[in-house]
Short mmCIF file of C-alpha atoms in Angstrom, two decimals:
data_model
loop_
_atom_site.label_atom_id
_atom_site.label_comp_id
_atom_site.label_asym_id
_atom_site.label_seq_id
_atom_site.Cartn_x
_atom_site.Cartn_y
_atom_site.Cartn_z
CA LEU B 1 30.20 45.81 47.40
CA VAL B 2 32.56 44.90 44.09
CA GLN B 3 32.92 41.87 45.50
CA SER B 4 29.52 40.82 45.51
CA LEU B 5 28.79 42.01 41.93
CA VAL B 6 31.72 39.45 41.01
CA SER B 7 30.22 36.84 42.83
CA LEU B 8 27.34 37.42 41.26
CA GLU B 9 28.66 37.92 37.40
CA ASP B 10 30.14 34.24 38.64
CA ALA B 11 27.24 33.27 39.74
CA GLU B 12 25.45 34.19 36.49
CA ALA B 13 27.68 33.39 34.36
CA ASN B 14 27.84 30.00 35.79
CA ILE B 15 24.74 29.28 36.22
CA THR B 16 24.82 29.88 31.53
CA HIS B 17 27.02 27.27 31.34
CA SER B 18 24.82 24.79 33.88
CA VAL B 19 22.16 25.54 31.16
CA ARG B 20 23.68 26.21 27.17
CA SER B 21 25.22 22.20 28.65
CA THR B 22 22.04 20.65 29.62
CA ILE B 23 19.85 21.35 26.25
CA GLY B 24 23.25 21.59 24.11
CA GLY B 25 23.75 17.86 25.37
CA ARG B 26 19.88 16.72 25.85
CA LEU B 27 19.33 18.28 22.31
CA GLY B 28 22.51 16.83 20.60
CA ALA B 29 21.37 13.01 22.61
CA SER B 30 17.73 13.35 20.95
CA ILE B 31 18.39 14.72 17.56
CA ARG B 32 21.23 11.28 17.36
CA SER B 33 18.26 9.35 18.80
CA THR B 34 16.22 10.41 15.49
CA THR B 35 18.69 9.89 12.50
CA GLU B 36 20.35 7.93 11.37
CA LEU B 37 23.98 8.01 9.66
CA VAL B 38 23.97 6.06 5.62
CA GLY B 39 27.05 6.58 4.27
CA GLY B 40 28.06 8.95 6.69
CA SER B 41 25.83 11.33 6.10
CA ALA B 42 23.39 11.84 8.28
CA THR B 43 19.69 11.48 6.25
CA THR B 44 16.26 12.81 8.99
CA ALA B 45 12.90 11.14 8.29
CA GLY B 46 11.29 12.21 5.65
CA GLU B 47 7.98 13.97 6.81
CA GLY B 48 8.09 13.72 10.49
CA THR B 49 9.27 17.07 12.68
CA PRO B 50 11.42 16.72 15.09
CA LEU B 51 10.47 18.97 18.89
CA LEU B 52 11.68 18.77 21.88
CA THR B 53 10.11 17.24 24.85
CA LYS B 54 9.99 18.17 28.29
CA GLY B 55 12.12 14.74 29.26
CA GLY B 56 14.73 15.63 26.21
CA GLY B 57 12.95 12.99 23.90
CA VAL B 58 12.14 14.24 21.00
CA ALA B 59 8.86 13.16 19.79
CA VAL B 60 8.20 13.02 15.35
CA VAL B 61 5.76 14.25 14.57
CA GLU B 62 3.12 12.94 11.39
CA PRO B 63 2.66 15.56 9.47
CA GLU B 64 -1.73 17.31 9.52
CA ALA B 65 -3.88 15.47 7.05
CA SER B 66 -4.27 17.50 3.75
CA ALA B 67 -7.04 18.47 3.33
CA LEU B 68 -10.20 16.11 1.08
CA THR B 69 -9.09 17.53 -2.69
CA VAL B 70 -5.38 17.40 -2.30
CA TRP B 71 -5.50 13.88 -1.37
CA ILE B 72 -8.65 12.62 -2.92
CA TRP B 73 -7.35 12.63 -7.00
CA PRO B 74 -4.51 11.15 -6.32
CA ALA B 75 -6.27 8.27 -3.87
CA LEU B 76 -9.07 7.89 -7.19
CA THR B 77 -5.91 7.21 -10.19
CA CYS B 78 -4.76 4.88 -7.16
CA ALA B 79 -7.63 2.81 -6.46
CA ALA B 80 -7.56 3.08 -11.14
CA MET B 81 -4.38 1.18 -11.02
CA TYR B 82 -4.98 -0.69 -9.18
CA ALA B 83 -9.04 -1.69 -10.47
CA PHE B 84 -5.95 -1.92 -13.69
CA TYR B 85 -3.88 -4.33 -12.46
CA ASN B 86 -5.87 -7.05 -11.15
CA ILE B 87 -7.48 -6.44 -14.14
CA PHE B 88 -3.92 -7.56 -14.98
CA ILE B 89 -3.40 -10.53 -13.76
CA LYS B 90 -7.37 -11.90 -14.94
CA LYS B 91 -6.06 -12.08 -18.41
CA GLY B 92 -3.10 -13.49 -18.16
CA SER B 93 -3.87 -16.34 -15.09
CA TYR B 94 -4.40 -18.35 -17.64
CA THR B 95 -0.90 -18.72 -19.82
CA ILE B 96 2.25 -18.19 -17.00
CA HIS B 97 2.95 -19.55 -13.48
CA PRO B 98 1.58 -17.89 -11.25
CA ILE B 99 4.87 -17.26 -8.99
CA LEU B 100 6.06 -16.34 -12.54
CA GLY B 101 3.94 -13.98 -12.75
CA GLY B 102 3.50 -12.27 -9.74
CA VAL B 103 7.67 -11.76 -10.36
CA VAL B 104 8.03 -10.51 -13.25
CA LEU B 105 5.54 -7.80 -12.11
CA GLN B 106 6.84 -6.93 -9.42
CA PHE B 107 10.36 -6.57 -11.32
CA VAL B 108 8.93 -4.35 -13.79
CA ALA B 109 7.35 -2.19 -11.17
CA ALA B 110 10.92 -2.35 -9.78
CA LEU B 111 12.22 -0.54 -12.68
CA LEU B 112 9.19 1.79 -13.52
CA GLY B 113 10.04 3.05 -10.08
CA THR B 114 14.19 3.08 -10.85
CA VAL B 115 13.12 5.32 -13.48
CA LEU B 116 11.09 7.94 -11.82
CA LEU B 117 13.29 7.31 -8.75
CA LEU B 118 16.38 9.24 -11.34
CA ILE B 119 13.92 11.59 -12.69
CA VAL B 120 13.50 13.22 -8.61
CA ARG B 121 16.67 13.10 -8.18
CA LYS B 122 17.72 14.54 -11.56
CA VAL B 123 15.62 16.96 -11.27
CA GLU B 124 15.11 17.73 -7.64
CA GLY B 125 18.66 15.95 -6.18
CA PRO B 126 19.92 13.18 -4.53
CA GLU B 127 18.71 16.14 -1.00
CA SER B 128 15.09 14.99 -1.91
CA LEU B 129 16.32 10.96 -1.82
CA GLN B 130 15.37 11.84 2.82
CA TYR B 131 14.95 7.92 4.89
CA ASP B 132 15.21 7.15 7.78
CA ARG B 133 15.59 3.53 9.31
CA ASN B 134 12.01 2.71 9.88
CA GLY B 135 10.66 3.78 6.83
CA LEU B 136 13.40 1.64 5.51
CA LEU B 137 12.07 -1.03 7.54
CA TRP B 138 8.58 -1.27 6.64
CA SER B 139 9.15 -0.98 2.91
CA PHE B 140 10.94 -4.01 3.68
CA TRP B 141 7.76 -5.04 4.94
CA ALA B 142 5.85 -3.45 2.26
CA GLY B 143 7.41 -4.96 -0.24
CA ILE B 144 7.14 -9.08 2.22
CA ALA B 145 3.06 -8.14 2.04
CA VAL B 146 2.03 -7.27 -1.45
CA GLY B 147 4.69 -9.79 -2.94
CA THR B 148 2.56 -12.52 -0.97
CA ALA B 149 -1.16 -10.62 -2.08
CA GLU B 150 0.56 -11.19 -5.88
CA LEU B 151 1.53 -14.66 -5.60
CA LEU B 152 -2.46 -15.30 -3.97
CA SER B 153 -3.52 -13.02 -5.93
CA PHE B 154 -2.89 -14.71 -9.47
CA THR B 155 -3.09 -17.91 -7.94
CA VAL B 156 -6.34 -17.45 -6.56
CA SER B 157 -6.78 -16.14 -11.35
CA GLY B 158 -5.33 -19.27 -12.27
CA MET B 159 -8.41 -21.92 -10.28
CA GLY B 160 -11.17 -20.71 -12.59
CA VAL B 161 -12.21 -18.15 -10.35
CA PRO B 162 -14.45 -14.55 -12.17
CA ALA B 163 -12.74 -12.22 -12.19
CA THR B 164 -17.18 -10.58 -10.36
CA GLN B 165 -15.92 -12.97 -7.46
CA SER B 166 -12.91 -12.90 -6.02
CA ILE B 167 -12.28 -9.39 -6.88
CA PRO B 168 -14.43 -7.64 -3.99
CA ILE B 169 -14.22 -10.95 -1.76
CA ILE B 170 -10.19 -9.46 -2.09
CA ILE B 171 -11.27 -6.21 -2.14
CA GLY B 172 -13.25 -6.17 0.18
CA GLY B 173 -11.88 -8.92 2.60
CA SER B 174 -8.33 -5.67 2.70
CA VAL B 175 -11.33 -3.27 3.56
CA MET B 176 -11.99 -4.90 6.82
CA PHE B 177 -8.80 -6.60 7.52
CA GLY B 178 -7.27 -3.42 7.13
CA ALA B 179 -10.66 -1.36 9.19
CA VAL B 180 -9.72 -4.27 12.20
CA LEU B 181 -5.41 -3.37 11.85
CA GLY B 182 -6.37 0.30 11.94
CA LEU B 183 -7.36 0.77 15.20
CA ILE B 184 -5.26 -2.44 16.50
CA ILE B 185 -1.86 -0.34 15.61
CA LEU B 186 -2.18 3.32 13.95
CA GLY B 187 -4.61 3.87 16.73
CA GLU B 188 -6.50 5.03 13.82
CA VAL B 189 -10.56 5.27 14.41
CA LEU B 190 -13.85 6.41 12.05
CA MET B 191 -16.79 7.78 13.69
CA LEU B 192 -20.62 6.40 12.98
CA HIS B 193 -20.33 8.66 9.91
CA GLY B 194 -17.74 6.90 8.54
CA TRP B 195 -18.24 3.90 10.67
CA PHE B 196 -21.28 4.10 8.02
CA GLY B 197 -19.51 4.55 4.43
CA VAL B 198 -17.37 1.36 5.21
CA ALA B 199 -20.22 -0.84 5.37
CA LEU B 200 -21.59 0.94 2.40
CA LEU B 201 -18.31 0.13 1.00
CA VAL B 202 -18.85 -3.13 2.86
CA SER B 203 -22.54 -4.31 1.14
CA GLY B 204 -21.68 -2.94 -2.28
CA ILE B 205 -18.45 -5.14 -2.04
CA ALA B 206 -20.87 -8.18 -1.79
CA MET B 207 -23.85 -7.03 -3.50
CA VAL B 208 -21.19 -6.78 -6.22
CA ALA B 209 -19.53 -10.11 -5.16
CA THR B 210 -22.73 -12.27 -5.47
CA ASP B 211 -24.41 -10.67 -8.01
CA PRO B 212 -24.55 -13.43 -11.38
CA GLY B 213 -23.39 -11.83 -13.97
CA GLU B 214 -23.05 -12.53 -17.43
CA LYS B 215 -20.53 -12.86 -20.23
CA VAL B 216 -20.30 -11.77 -23.51
CA GLU B 217 -17.10 -12.94 -24.51
CA GLU B 218 -14.10 -14.49 -23.21
CA GLY B 219 -11.59 -11.99 -21.77
CA GLY B 220 -9.32 -14.73 -19.63
CA GLY B 221 -7.40 -16.63 -22.28
CA GLY B 222 -8.86 -20.19 -20.92
CA ASP B 223 -10.78 -22.44 -21.73
CA ASP B 224 -14.54 -21.57 -22.36
CA ASP B 225 -16.59 -24.35 -21.10
CA GLU B 226 -13.40 -24.09 -17.52
CA GLU B 227 -15.49 -24.03 -14.16
CA ALA B 228 -15.32 -21.75 -11.28
CA PRO B 229 -14.24 -24.22 -8.86
CA PRO B 230 -16.26 -24.40 -5.82
CA LEU B 231 -15.90 -21.15 -3.28
CA LEU B 232 -14.18 -23.04 -0.21
CA VAL B 233 -11.36 -24.16 -2.35
CA TRP B 234 -11.09 -21.48 -2.79
CA ILE B 235 -12.52 -18.51 -0.12
CA VAL B 236 -9.17 -19.49 1.69
CA PRO B 237 -6.75 -17.72 -0.49
CA ALA B 238 -8.56 -15.38 -1.26
CA LEU B 239 -8.72 -14.41 2.13
CA ILE B 240 -5.09 -14.49 3.19
CA CYS B 241 -4.42 -12.79 0.19
CA ALA B 242 -7.10 -9.85 0.94
CA SER B 243 -5.07 -9.61 4.58
CA ALA B 244 -2.10 -9.43 2.95
CA TYR B 245 -3.03 -6.57 1.08
CA ALA B 246 -4.45 -4.60 4.16
CA PHE B 247 -0.89 -5.89 6.06
CA TYR B 248 0.67 -3.97 2.99
CA ASN B 249 -1.33 -0.84 2.81
CA ILE B 250 -0.98 -0.64 6.71
CA PHE B 251 2.90 -0.64 6.43
CA ILE B 252 3.50 2.30 4.03
CA LYS B 253 0.98 3.95 6.20
CA LYS B 254 3.25 3.34 9.04
CA GLY B 255 7.04 4.27 6.85
CA SER B 256 5.04 7.33 5.12
CA ALA B 257 6.32 9.94 6.58
CA SER B 258 9.94 8.61 6.86
CA ILE B 259 10.59 8.05 2.96
CA ASN B 260 10.79 9.37 0.15
CA PRO B 261 7.59 7.65 -1.19
CA ILE B 262 8.93 6.60 -4.19
CA LEU B 263 11.93 5.72 -2.87
CA GLY B 264 10.06 3.42 -0.88
CA GLY B 265 7.97 2.18 -3.59
CA VAL B 266 11.08 0.80 -5.41
CA ILE B 267 12.10 -0.65 -1.84
CA LEU B 268 8.88 -2.60 -1.75
CA GLN B 269 8.54 -3.84 -5.79
CA PHE B 270 12.64 -5.09 -4.58
CA VAL B 271 11.72 -6.63 -1.89
CA ALA B 272 8.23 -8.39 -3.24
CA ALA B 273 10.73 -9.82 -6.50
CA LEU B 274 13.20 -11.16 -4.72
CA PHE B 275 10.34 -13.11 -2.07
CA GLY B 276 8.97 -13.64 -5.80
CA SER B 277 12.31 -15.30 -7.46
CA ILE B 278 12.97 -16.93 -3.64
CA LEU B 279 9.57 -18.90 -4.38
CA LEU B 280 10.44 -19.45 -7.91
CA GLY B 281 14.29 -21.10 -6.62
CA ILE B 282 12.47 -23.40 -4.15
CA LEU B 283 9.99 -24.60 -6.61
CA THR B 284 13.32 -25.39 -9.11
CA LEU B 285 14.30 -27.32 -7.16
CA LYS B 286 11.96 -29.29 -5.98
CA GLU B 287 10.43 -30.03 -9.16
CA GLY B 288 14.26 -30.67 -10.78
CA ASN B 289 13.19 -28.68 -14.35
CA ILE B 290 11.25 -25.60 -14.76
CA ASP B 291 9.08 -27.27 -17.40
CA TYR B 292 6.31 -26.36 -14.72
CA LEU B 293 6.87 -22.79 -15.63
CA ASN B 294 3.88 -22.75 -18.32
CA VAL B 295 3.64 -19.71 -19.66
CA ASP B 296 3.44 -17.72 -23.50
CA MET B 297 4.10 -14.64 -24.81
CA MET B 298 0.54 -13.48 -24.22
CA GLY B 299 1.43 -14.45 -20.66
CA PHE B 300 4.22 -12.95 -20.28
CA ILE B 301 2.67 -9.25 -21.01
CA TRP B 302 -0.34 -8.97 -19.80
CA ALA B 303 2.20 -9.50 -15.81
CA CYS B 304 4.19 -6.69 -17.42
CA CYS B 305 1.32 -4.80 -18.31
CA ALA B 306 -0.11 -5.79 -14.32
CA GLY B 307 3.63 -4.66 -13.07
CA LEU B 308 3.38 -1.24 -15.13
CA ALA B 309 -0.25 -0.55 -12.85
CA VAL B 310 0.49 -2.01 -9.83
CA GLY B 311 4.61 -0.41 -9.86
CA SER B 312 1.88 3.24 -9.90
CA ALA B 313 -0.46 2.47 -7.20
CA GLU B 314 2.35 1.33 -4.95
CA LEU B 315 3.69 4.78 -5.99
CA LEU B 316 0.29 6.76 -6.04
CA SER B 317 -0.03 4.99 -2.41
CA PHE B 318 3.10 6.25 -0.46
CA THR B 319 1.85 9.86 -1.89
CA VAL B 320 -1.65 9.28 -0.88
CA SER B 321 0.27 7.92 2.43
CA GLY B 322 2.56 10.51 3.54
CA MET B 323 -0.34 13.85 3.02
CA GLY B 324 -0.81 12.11 6.38
CA VAL B 325 -4.41 10.97 4.82
CA ASN B 326 -5.82 8.24 7.45
CA ALA B 327 -5.17 5.01 6.92
CA THR B 328 -9.12 3.80 7.86
CA GLN B 329 -9.92 6.36 4.95
CA SER B 330 -7.08 6.03 2.25
CA ILE B 331 -7.89 2.27 2.37
CA PRO B 332 -11.22 2.41 1.74
CA ILE B 333 -10.84 4.86 -0.79
CA ILE B 334 -9.08 3.11 -2.76
CA ILE B 335 -10.14 0.17 -2.20
CA GLY B 336 -13.86 0.67 -2.76
CA GLY B 337 -13.15 2.81 -6.00
CA SER B 338 -10.88 -0.40 -7.06
CA VAL B 339 -14.00 -2.55 -7.68
CA MET B 340 -15.89 0.83 -9.12
CA PHE B 341 -13.40 1.49 -11.30
CA GLY B 342 -13.06 -3.00 -11.92
CA ALA B 343 -17.16 -2.96 -12.32
CA VAL B 344 -16.56 -0.91 -15.69
CA LEU B 345 -13.37 -2.63 -17.26
CA GLY B 346 -14.46 -6.08 -16.26
CA LEU B 347 -17.44 -5.43 -19.06
CA VAL B 348 -14.88 -3.72 -21.49
CA MET B 349 -12.38 -5.09 -21.14
CA LEU B 350 -13.09 -9.52 -19.78
CA GLY B 351 -17.10 -8.78 -20.83
CA GLU B 352 -18.14 -9.38 -17.96
CA GLN B 353 -21.14 -8.00 -17.81
CA LEU B 354 -23.45 -6.55 -14.06
CA MET B 355 -27.00 -7.17 -14.21
CA LEU B 356 -28.75 -4.51 -11.41
CA GLN B 357 -27.80 -6.03 -8.71
CA GLY B 358 -24.42 -5.03 -9.30
CA TRP B 359 -24.53 -2.10 -10.64
CA LEU B 360 -26.65 -0.73 -7.16
CA GLY B 361 -24.00 -2.80 -4.86
CA VAL B 362 -21.13 -0.62 -7.08
CA THR B 363 -23.75 2.66 -6.85
CA ALA B 364 -23.96 1.88 -2.74
CA LEU B 365 -19.48 2.10 -3.52
CA MET B 366 -19.43 5.27 -4.96
CA ILE B 367 -21.95 7.11 -1.51
CA GLY B 368 -19.32 5.01 0.76
CA ILE B 369 -16.54 6.65 -1.09
CA GLY B 370 -18.04 9.79 0.39
CA PHE B 371 -18.76 9.43 3.47
CA VAL B 372 -15.56 7.50 4.49
CA ALA B 373 -13.43 9.99 2.80
CA THR B 374 -15.30 12.95 4.53
CA ASP B 375 -15.22 11.02 8.51
CA PRO B 376 -12.93 13.64 10.55
CA GLY B 377 -11.98 11.02 12.52
CA GLU B 378 -9.54 10.65 15.75
CA LYS B 379 -6.10 9.00 17.09
CA VAL B 380 -6.46 7.62 20.44
CA ALA B 381 -3.64 7.85 22.31
CA GLY B 382 -0.58 6.52 22.38
CA HIS B 383 -0.03 5.42 18.87
#
């Protein structure tokens, strides 16, 4: 009997040791697989939660979407900042080279983000600035995308295209591309309720874009007699710009669960500024001088204002995405909202007045925002 008890105790000890070793080994491997060593210290994803699965791996679960009343206000503020950004670009586009304007505004945005980053680090401590490799990578690609979009936006505005046409085309295109990319890359699907809202947004944008309007006073700083180029000349760079903005929003969504929003915003801003600086250097080497860089003080000031506006918008965009809001909801809200605010700012700051058709379009935008914001949506498996 004693020998049997001893044998049972030995067997229990062996089983316990085996289970502990297995669980410990798998858990350690799982933690190492989702932890990046940065500067000799482990830094985990900002919002994702690692969970041990049956296979011994880790599933990083994105945060649940916040309530509408929580995220709609930063999203609409973000939309307003994008509207100011587009108006400032239009104001300065006649008096500064588009690449130089893009570089200036991104460095200003990066400096704004850096100041906020230092404040957060001081108040909340360095441990609040969480990130991992995925967060850094997607922030980098977001910077490339938004840098490309901003250079093209300056280029289109500099062609003499009215802001009441170019901005809705660029923004409407990014809604369209964003809905497709949200499905393909993120696996986010809107329900019928949401697609009806997107249809209202696209219809509203089209109505605003084709509104004949009238000019109260010249606000762009360019030649009053300058005619807008034919549609076929500027529509291609405008749509490329729209697709770049859509990719930018998708990349932000991909990285938002893995990096502090302010840190992500600062990284993408510096990447965009460096990207523009490289293009500027290549162009200068090709020209052999800097005489082509037409710029005056007002163009420089408007570019700086655009930088402050877009810097704020990019930080808010990261924040909204970090709340777990589907890109198929947040992108139309931010973009549609920026058209709505842009219509008002275009009148106030540029003297570009909408007619009845345009204001009906703005009304459709507001209704569409409500439909998309309240769409329950669904997540396709495997994304």
